[in-house]
PDB file of C-alpha atoms and ligand atoms in Angstrom:
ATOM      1  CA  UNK A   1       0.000   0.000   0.000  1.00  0.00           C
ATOM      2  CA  UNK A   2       1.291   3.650  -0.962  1.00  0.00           C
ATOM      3  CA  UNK A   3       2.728   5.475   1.502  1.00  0.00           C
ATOM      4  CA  UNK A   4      -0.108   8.432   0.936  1.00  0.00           C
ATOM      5  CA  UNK A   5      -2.891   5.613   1.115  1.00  0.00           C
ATOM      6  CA  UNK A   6      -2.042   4.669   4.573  1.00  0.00           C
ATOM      7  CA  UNK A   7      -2.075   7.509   6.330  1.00  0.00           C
ATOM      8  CA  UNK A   8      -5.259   9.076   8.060  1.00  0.00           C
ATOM      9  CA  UNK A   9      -5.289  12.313   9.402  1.00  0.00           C
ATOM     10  CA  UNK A  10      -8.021  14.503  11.984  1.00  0.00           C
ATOM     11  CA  UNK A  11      -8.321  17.843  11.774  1.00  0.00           C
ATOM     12  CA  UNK A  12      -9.147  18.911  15.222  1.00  0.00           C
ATOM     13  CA  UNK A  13     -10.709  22.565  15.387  1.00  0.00           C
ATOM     14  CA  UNK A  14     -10.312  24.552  17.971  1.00  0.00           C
ATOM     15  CA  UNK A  15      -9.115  22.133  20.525  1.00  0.00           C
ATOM     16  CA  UNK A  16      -8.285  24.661  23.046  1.00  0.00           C
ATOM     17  CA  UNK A  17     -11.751  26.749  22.802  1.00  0.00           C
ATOM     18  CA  UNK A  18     -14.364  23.984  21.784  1.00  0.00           C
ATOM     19  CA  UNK A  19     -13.692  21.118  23.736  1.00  0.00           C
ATOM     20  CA  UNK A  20     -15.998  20.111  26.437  1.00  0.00           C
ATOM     21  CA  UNK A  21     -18.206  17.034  28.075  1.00  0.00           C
ATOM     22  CA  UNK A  22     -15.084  13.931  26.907  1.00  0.00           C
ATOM     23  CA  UNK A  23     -15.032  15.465  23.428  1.00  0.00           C
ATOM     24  CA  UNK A  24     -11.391  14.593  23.255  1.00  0.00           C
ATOM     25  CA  UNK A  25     -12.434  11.171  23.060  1.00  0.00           C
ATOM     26  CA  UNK A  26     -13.801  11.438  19.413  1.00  0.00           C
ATOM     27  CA  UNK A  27     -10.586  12.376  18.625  1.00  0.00           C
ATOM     28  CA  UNK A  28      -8.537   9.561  20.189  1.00  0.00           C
ATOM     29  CA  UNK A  29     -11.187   6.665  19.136  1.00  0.00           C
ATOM     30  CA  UNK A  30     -11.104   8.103  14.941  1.00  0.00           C
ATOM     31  CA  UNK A  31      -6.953   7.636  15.339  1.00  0.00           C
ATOM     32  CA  UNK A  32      -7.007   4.619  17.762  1.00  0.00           C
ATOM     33  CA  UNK A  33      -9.849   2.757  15.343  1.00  0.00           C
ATOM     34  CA  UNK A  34      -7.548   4.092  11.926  1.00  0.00           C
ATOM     35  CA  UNK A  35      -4.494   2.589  13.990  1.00  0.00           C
ATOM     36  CA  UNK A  36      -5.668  -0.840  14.583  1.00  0.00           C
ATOM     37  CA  UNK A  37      -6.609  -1.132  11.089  1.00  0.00           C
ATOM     38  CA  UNK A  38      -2.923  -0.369  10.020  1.00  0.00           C
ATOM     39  CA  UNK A  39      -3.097   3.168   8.910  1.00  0.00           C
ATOM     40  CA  UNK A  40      -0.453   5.551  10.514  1.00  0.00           C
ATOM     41  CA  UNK A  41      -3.335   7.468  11.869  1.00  0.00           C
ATOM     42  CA  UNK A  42      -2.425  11.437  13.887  1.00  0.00           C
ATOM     43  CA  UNK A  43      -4.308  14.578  14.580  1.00  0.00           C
ATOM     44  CA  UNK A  44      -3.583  17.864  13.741  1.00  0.00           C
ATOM     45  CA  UNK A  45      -4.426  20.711  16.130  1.00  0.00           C
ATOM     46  CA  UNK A  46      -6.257  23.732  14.073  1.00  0.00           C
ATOM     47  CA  UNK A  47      -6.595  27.125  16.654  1.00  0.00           C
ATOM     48  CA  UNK A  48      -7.481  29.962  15.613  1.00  0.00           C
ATOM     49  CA  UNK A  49      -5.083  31.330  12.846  1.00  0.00           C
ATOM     50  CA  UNK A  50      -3.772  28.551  11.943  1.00  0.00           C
ATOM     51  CA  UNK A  51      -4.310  26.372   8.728  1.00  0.00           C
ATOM     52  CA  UNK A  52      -1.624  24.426   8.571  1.00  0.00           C
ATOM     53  CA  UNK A  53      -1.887  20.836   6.964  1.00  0.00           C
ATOM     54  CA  UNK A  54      -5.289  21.493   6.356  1.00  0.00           C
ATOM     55  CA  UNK A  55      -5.533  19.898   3.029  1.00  0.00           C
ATOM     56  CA  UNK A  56      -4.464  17.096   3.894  1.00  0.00           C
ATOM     57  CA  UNK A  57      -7.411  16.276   6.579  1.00  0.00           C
ATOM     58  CA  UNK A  58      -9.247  13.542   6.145  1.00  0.00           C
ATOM     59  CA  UNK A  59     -11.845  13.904   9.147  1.00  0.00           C
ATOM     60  CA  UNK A  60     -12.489  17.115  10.202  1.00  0.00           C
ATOM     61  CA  UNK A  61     -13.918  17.527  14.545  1.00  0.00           C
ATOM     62  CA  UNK A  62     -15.536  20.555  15.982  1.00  0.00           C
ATOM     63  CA  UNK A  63     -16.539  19.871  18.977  1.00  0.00           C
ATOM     64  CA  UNK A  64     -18.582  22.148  21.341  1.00  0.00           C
ATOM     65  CA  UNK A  65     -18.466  25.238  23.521  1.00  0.00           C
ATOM     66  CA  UNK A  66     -20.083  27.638  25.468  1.00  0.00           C
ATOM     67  CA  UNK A  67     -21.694  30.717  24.090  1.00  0.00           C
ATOM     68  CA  UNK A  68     -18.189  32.785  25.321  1.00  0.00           C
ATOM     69  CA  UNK A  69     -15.582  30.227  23.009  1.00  0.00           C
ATOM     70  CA  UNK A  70     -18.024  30.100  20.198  1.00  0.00           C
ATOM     71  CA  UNK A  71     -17.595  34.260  20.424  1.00  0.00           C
ATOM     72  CA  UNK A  72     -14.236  33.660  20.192  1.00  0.00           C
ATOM     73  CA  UNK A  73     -13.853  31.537  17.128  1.00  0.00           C
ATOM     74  CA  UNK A  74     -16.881  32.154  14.783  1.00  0.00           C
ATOM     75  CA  UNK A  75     -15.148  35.158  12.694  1.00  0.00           C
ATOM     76  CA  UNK A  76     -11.365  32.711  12.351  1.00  0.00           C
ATOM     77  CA  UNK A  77     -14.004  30.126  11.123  1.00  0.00           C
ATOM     78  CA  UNK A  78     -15.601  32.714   8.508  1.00  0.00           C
ATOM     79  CA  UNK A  79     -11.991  34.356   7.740  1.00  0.00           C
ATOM     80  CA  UNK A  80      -9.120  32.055   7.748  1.00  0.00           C
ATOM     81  CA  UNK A  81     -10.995  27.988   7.951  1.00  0.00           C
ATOM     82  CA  UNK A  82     -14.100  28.380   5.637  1.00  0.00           C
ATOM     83  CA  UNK A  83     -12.640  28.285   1.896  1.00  0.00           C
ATOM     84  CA  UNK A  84      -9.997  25.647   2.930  1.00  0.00           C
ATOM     85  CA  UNK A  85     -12.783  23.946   4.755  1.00  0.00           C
ATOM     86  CA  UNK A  86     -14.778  23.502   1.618  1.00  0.00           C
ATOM     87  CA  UNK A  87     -12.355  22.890  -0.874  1.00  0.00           C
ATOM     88  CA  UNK A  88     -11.016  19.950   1.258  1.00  0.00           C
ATOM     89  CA  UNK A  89     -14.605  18.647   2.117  1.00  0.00           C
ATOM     90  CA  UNK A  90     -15.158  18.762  -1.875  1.00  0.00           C
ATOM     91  CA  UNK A  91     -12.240  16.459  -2.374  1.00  0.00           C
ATOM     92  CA  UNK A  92     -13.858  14.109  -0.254  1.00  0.00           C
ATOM     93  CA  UNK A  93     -12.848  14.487   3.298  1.00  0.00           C
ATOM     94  CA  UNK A  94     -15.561  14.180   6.073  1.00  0.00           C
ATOM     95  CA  UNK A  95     -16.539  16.873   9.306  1.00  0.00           C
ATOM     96  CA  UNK A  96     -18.254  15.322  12.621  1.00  0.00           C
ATOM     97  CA  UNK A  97     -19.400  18.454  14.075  1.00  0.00           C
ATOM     98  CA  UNK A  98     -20.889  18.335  18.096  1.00  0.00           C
ATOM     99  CA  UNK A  99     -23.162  21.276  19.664  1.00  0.00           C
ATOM    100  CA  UNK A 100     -21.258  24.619  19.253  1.00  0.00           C
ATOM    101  CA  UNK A 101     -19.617  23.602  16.423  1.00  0.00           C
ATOM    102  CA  UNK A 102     -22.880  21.819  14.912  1.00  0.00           C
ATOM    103  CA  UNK A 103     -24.153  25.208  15.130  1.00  0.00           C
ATOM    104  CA  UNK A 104     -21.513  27.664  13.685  1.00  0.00           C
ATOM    105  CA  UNK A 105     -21.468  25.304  10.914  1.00  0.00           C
ATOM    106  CA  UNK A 106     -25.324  26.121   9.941  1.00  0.00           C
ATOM    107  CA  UNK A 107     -26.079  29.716   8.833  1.00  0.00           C
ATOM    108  CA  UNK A 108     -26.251  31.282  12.249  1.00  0.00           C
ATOM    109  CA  UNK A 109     -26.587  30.771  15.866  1.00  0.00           C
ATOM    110  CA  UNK A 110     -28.391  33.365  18.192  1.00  0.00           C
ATOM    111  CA  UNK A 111     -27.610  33.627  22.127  1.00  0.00           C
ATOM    112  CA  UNK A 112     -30.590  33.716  24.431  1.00  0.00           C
ATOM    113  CA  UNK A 113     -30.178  36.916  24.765  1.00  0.00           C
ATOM    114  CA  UNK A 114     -30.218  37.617  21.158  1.00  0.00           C
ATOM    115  CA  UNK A 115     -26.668  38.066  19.557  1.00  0.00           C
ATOM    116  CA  UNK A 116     -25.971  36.253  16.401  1.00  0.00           C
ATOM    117  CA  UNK A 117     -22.882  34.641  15.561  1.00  0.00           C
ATOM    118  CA  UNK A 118     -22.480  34.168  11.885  1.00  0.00           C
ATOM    119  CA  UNK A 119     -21.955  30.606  10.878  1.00  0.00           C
ATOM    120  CA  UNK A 120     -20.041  29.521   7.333  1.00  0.00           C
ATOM    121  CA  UNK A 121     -23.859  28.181   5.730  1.00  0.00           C
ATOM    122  CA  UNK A 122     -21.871  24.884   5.055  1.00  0.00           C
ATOM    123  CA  UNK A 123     -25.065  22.776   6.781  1.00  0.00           C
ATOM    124  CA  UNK A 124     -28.309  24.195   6.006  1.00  0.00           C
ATOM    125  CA  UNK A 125     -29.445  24.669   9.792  1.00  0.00           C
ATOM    126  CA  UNK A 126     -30.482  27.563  12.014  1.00  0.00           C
ATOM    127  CA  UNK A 127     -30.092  27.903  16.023  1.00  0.00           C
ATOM    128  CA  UNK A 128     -31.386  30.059  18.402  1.00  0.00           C
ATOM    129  CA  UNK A 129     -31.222  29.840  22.075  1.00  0.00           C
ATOM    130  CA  UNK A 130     -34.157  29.196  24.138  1.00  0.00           C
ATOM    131  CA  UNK A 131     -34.173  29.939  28.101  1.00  0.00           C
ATOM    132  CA  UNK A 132     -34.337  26.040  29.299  1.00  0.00           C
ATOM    133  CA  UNK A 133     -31.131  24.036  28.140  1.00  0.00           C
ATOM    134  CA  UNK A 134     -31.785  20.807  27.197  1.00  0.00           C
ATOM    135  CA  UNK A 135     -29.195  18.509  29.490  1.00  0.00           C
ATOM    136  CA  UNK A 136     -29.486  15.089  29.693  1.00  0.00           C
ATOM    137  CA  UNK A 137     -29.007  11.572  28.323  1.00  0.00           C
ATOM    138  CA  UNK A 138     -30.148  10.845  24.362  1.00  0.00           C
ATOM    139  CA  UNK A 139     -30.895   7.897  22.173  1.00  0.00           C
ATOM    140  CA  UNK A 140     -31.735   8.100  18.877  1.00  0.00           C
ATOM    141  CA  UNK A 141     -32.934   6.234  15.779  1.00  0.00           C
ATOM    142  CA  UNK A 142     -31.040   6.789  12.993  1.00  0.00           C
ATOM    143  CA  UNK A 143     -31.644   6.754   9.633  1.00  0.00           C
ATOM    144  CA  UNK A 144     -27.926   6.917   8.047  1.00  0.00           C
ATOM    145  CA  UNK A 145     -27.357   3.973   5.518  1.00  0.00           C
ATOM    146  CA  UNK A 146     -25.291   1.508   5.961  1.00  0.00           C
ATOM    147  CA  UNK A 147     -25.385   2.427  10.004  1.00  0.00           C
ATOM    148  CA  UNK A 148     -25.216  -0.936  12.192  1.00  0.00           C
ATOM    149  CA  UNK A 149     -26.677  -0.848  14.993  1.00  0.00           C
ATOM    150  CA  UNK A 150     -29.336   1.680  13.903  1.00  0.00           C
ATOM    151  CA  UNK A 151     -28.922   3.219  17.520  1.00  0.00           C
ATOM    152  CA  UNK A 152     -27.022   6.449  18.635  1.00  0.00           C
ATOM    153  CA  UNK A 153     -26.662   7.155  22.306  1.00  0.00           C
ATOM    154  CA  UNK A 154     -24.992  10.379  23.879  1.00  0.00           C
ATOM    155  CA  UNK A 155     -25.351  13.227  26.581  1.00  0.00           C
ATOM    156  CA  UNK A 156     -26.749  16.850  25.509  1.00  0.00           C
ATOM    157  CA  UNK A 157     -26.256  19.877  27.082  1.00  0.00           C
ATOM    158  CA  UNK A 158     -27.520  22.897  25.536  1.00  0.00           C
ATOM    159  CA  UNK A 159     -30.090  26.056  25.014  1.00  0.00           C
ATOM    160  CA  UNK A 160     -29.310  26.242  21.402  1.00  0.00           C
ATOM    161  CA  UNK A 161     -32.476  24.959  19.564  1.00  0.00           C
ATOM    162  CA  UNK A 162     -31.902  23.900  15.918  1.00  0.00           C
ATOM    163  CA  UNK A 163     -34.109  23.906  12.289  1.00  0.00           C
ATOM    164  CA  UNK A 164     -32.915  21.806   9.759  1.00  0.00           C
ATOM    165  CA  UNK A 165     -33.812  23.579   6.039  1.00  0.00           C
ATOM    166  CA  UNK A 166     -34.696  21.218   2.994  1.00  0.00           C
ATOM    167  CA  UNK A 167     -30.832  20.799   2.059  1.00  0.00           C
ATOM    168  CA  UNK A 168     -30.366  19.286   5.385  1.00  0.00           C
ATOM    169  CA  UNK A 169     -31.910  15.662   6.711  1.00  0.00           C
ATOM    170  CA  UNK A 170     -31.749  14.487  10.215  1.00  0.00           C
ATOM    171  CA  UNK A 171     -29.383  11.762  11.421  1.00  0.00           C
ATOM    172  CA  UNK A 172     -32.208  10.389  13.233  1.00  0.00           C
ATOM    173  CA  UNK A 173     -35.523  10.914  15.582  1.00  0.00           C
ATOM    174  CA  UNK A 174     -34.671  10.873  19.554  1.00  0.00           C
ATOM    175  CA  UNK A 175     -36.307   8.068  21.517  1.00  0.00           C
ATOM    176  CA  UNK A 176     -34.824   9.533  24.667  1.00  0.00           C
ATOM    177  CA  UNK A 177     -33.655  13.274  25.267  1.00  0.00           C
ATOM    178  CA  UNK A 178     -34.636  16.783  22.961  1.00  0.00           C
ATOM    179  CA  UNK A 179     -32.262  16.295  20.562  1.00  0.00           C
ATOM    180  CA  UNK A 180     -32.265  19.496  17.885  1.00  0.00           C
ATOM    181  CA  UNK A 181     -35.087  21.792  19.198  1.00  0.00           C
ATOM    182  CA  UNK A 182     -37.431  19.281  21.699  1.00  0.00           C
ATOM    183  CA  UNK A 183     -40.217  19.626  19.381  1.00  0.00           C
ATOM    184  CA  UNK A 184     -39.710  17.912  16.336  1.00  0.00           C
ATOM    185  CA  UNK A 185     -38.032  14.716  17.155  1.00  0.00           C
ATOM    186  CA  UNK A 186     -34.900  15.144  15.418  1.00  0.00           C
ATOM    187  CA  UNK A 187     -31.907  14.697  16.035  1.00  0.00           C
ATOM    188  CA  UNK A 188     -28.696  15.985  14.549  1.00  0.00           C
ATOM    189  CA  UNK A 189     -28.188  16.789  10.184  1.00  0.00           C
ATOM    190  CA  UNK A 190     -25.854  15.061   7.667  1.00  0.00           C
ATOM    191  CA  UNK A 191     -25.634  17.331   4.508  1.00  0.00           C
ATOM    192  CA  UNK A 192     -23.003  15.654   2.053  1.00  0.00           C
ATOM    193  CA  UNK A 193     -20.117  14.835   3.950  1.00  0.00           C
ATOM    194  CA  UNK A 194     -20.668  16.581   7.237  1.00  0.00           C
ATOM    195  CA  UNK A 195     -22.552  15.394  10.426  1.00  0.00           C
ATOM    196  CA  UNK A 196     -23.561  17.716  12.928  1.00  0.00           C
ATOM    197  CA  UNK A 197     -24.901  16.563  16.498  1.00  0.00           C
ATOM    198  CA  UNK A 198     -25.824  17.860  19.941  1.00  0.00           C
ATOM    199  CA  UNK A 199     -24.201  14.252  21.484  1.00  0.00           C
ATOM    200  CA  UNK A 200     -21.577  14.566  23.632  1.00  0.00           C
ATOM    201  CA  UNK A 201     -20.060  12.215  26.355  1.00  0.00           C
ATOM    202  CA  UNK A 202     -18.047  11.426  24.083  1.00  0.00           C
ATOM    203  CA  UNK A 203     -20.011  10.037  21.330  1.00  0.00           C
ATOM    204  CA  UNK A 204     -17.583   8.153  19.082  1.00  0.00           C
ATOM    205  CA  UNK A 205     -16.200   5.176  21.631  1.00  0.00           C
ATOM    206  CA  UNK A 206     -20.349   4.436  22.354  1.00  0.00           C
ATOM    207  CA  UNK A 207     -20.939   4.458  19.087  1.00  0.00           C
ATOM    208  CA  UNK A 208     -18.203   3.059  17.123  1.00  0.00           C
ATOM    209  CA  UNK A 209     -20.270   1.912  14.224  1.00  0.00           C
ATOM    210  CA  UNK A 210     -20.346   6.318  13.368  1.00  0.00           C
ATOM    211  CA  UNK A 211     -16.375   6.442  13.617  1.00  0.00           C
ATOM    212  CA  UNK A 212     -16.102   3.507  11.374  1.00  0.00           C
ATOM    213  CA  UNK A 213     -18.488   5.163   8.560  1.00  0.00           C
ATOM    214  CA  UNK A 214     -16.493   8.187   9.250  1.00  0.00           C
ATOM    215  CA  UNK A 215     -13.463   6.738   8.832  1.00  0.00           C
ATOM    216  CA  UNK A 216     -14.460   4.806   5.180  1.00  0.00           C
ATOM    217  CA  UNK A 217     -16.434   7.521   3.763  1.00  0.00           C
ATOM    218  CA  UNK A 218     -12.964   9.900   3.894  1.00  0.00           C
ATOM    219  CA  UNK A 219     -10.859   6.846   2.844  1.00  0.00           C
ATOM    220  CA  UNK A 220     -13.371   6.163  -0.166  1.00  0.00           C
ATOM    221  CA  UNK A 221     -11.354   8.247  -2.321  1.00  0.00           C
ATOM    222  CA  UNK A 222      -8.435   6.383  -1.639  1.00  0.00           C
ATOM    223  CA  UNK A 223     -10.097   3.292  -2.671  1.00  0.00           C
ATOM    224  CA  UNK A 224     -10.320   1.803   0.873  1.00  0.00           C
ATOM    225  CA  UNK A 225     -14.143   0.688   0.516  1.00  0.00           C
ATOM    226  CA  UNK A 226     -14.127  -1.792   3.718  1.00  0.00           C
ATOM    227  CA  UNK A 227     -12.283  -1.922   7.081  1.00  0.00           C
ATOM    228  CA  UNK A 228     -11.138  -5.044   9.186  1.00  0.00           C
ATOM    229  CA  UNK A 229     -13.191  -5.998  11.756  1.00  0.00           C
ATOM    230  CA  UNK A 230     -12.911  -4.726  15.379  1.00  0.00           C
ATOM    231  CA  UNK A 231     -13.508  -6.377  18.861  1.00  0.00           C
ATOM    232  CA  UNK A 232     -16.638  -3.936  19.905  1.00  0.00           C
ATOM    233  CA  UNK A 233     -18.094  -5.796  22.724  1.00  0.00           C
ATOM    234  CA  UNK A 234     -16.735  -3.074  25.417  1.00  0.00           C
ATOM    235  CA  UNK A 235     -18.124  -0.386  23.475  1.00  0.00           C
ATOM    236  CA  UNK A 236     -21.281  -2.379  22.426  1.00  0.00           C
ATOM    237  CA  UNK A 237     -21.739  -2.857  26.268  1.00  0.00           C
ATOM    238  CA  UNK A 238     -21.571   0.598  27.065  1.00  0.00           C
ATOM    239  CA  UNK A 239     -23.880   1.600  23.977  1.00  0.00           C
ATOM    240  CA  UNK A 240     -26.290  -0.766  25.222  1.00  0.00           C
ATOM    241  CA  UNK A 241     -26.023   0.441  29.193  1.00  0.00           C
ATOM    242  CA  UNK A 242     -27.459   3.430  27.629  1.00  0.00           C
ATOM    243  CA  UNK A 243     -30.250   2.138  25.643  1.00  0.00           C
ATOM    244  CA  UNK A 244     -31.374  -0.006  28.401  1.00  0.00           C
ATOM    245  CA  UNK A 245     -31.992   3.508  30.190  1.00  0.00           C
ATOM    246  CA  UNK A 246     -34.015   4.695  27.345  1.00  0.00           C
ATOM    247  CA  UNK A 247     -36.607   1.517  28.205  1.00  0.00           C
ATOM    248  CA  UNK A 248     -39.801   2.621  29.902  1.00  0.00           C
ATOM    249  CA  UNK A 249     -39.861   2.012  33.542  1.00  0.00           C
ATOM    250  CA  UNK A 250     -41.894  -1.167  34.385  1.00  0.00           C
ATOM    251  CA  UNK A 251     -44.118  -0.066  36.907  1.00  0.00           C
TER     252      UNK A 251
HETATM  253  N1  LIG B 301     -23.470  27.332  23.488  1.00  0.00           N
HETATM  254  C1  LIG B 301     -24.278  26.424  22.752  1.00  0.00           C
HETATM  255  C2  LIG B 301     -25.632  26.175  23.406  1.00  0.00           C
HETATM  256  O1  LIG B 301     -25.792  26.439  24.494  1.00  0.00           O
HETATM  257  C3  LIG B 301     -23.538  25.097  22.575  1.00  0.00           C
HETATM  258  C4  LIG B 301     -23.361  24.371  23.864  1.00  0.00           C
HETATM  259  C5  LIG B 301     -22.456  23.135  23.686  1.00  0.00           C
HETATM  260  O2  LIG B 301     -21.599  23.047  22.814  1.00  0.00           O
HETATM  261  N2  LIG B 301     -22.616  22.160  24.576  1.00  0.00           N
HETATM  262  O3  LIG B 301     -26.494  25.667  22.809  1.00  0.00           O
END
């Protein structure tokens, strides 16, 4: 195998602004799972000003913030990550985007108390911030092909309630927690190559079925259609701890 084809690289956005509730862990379980499958799998760290090695991403992570970090990197999003952003999702590399960075990937998102942060329109989504936050535990029923289990589980913790437009479809409809806006049963958007979520906790090493279709849809264009198979059962188990608490109480 070509030296280029084996290696995998994340893009990690933001790490020191947008990182809360395990995040981290997305990153470590996209290299670990690349790893194990041979690849010589590292992350690069993208802060604000910086776009080093960008091209050369093959999964992008935002993960998510508070109102105050998302102040702080919205306009290096817009200014210095957007084009490059694009141009390297175009060539076929993927974005998993969680909560604050879900949002500032849509076309805006607007604080509870009413300032709006431009967003880079890359997902065709809208949030604004409602008084309640939505905290809690989330399961959801996804409808991404070729996703097996058909189960996500995560944590949520945010006021930010999100509309998806008609260029955007939901990853799935919550059987436990609010999900995008608690009213419409949604959770989450995939739009071409990027997924946007409000799960946390961290959601890839619960739910390493996602990391794996991560993984091969950004490899696809290096003609890596399948990868080995994995010993799940710990993360399995932990997935299903979570579903079991999405079960209705027997009374
Ligand atoms: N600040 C945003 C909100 O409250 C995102 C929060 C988050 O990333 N957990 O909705």
């Amino acid at each position: 195998m070509s030296d280029k084809k084996k290696r995998f690289t994340v893009g990690w956005l933001y790490p020191d602004l947008m990182n809360i509730y395990g995040d981290r862990g997305n990153i470590l379980t996209l290299v670990k799972r690349a790893e194990w499958r041979g690849f010589e799998a590292s992350a690069i760290d993208l802060p604000r000003g910086t776009t080093t090695g960008m091209d050369s991403v093959d999964v992008f992570f935002f993960g998510g913030g508070q109102d105050r970090e998302q102040a702080l990197v919205y306009q290096d999003l817009i200014d210095h990550k957007q084009s490059i952003l694009e141009q390297t999702v175009a060539d076929g590399a993927v974005i998993l985007a969680v909560c604050g960075g879900y949002q500032l990937l849509g076309h805006f998102y607007q604080t509870a108390e009413g300032e709006k942060f431009p967003g880079i329109g890359l997902i065709d989504v809208r949030t604004e911030a409602g008084k309640k936050r939505f905290i809690g535990d989330v399961v959801v029923d996804a409808q991404i092909e070729g996703l097996e289990p058909r189960t996500l589980v995560g944590f949520e913790n945010h006021s930010g309630r999100t509309y998806l437009g008609p260029a955007a479809r939901p990853l799935g409809k919550v059987r436990m927690g609010s999900g995008n806006n608690g009213s419409d049963g949604t959770e989450g958007c995939m739009q071409g190559a990027v997924v946007g979520t409000y799960l946390h906790g961290s959601l890839l090493p619960k739910n390493p079925h996602l990391a794996d279709l991560l993984i091969r849809r950004s490899l696809t264009r290096r003609g890596v259609t399948e990868l080995g198979r994995l010993d799940d059962s710990a993360e399995l188990a932990a997935h299903e701890r979570i579903l079991q608490r999405a079960q209705p109480r027997a009374l």
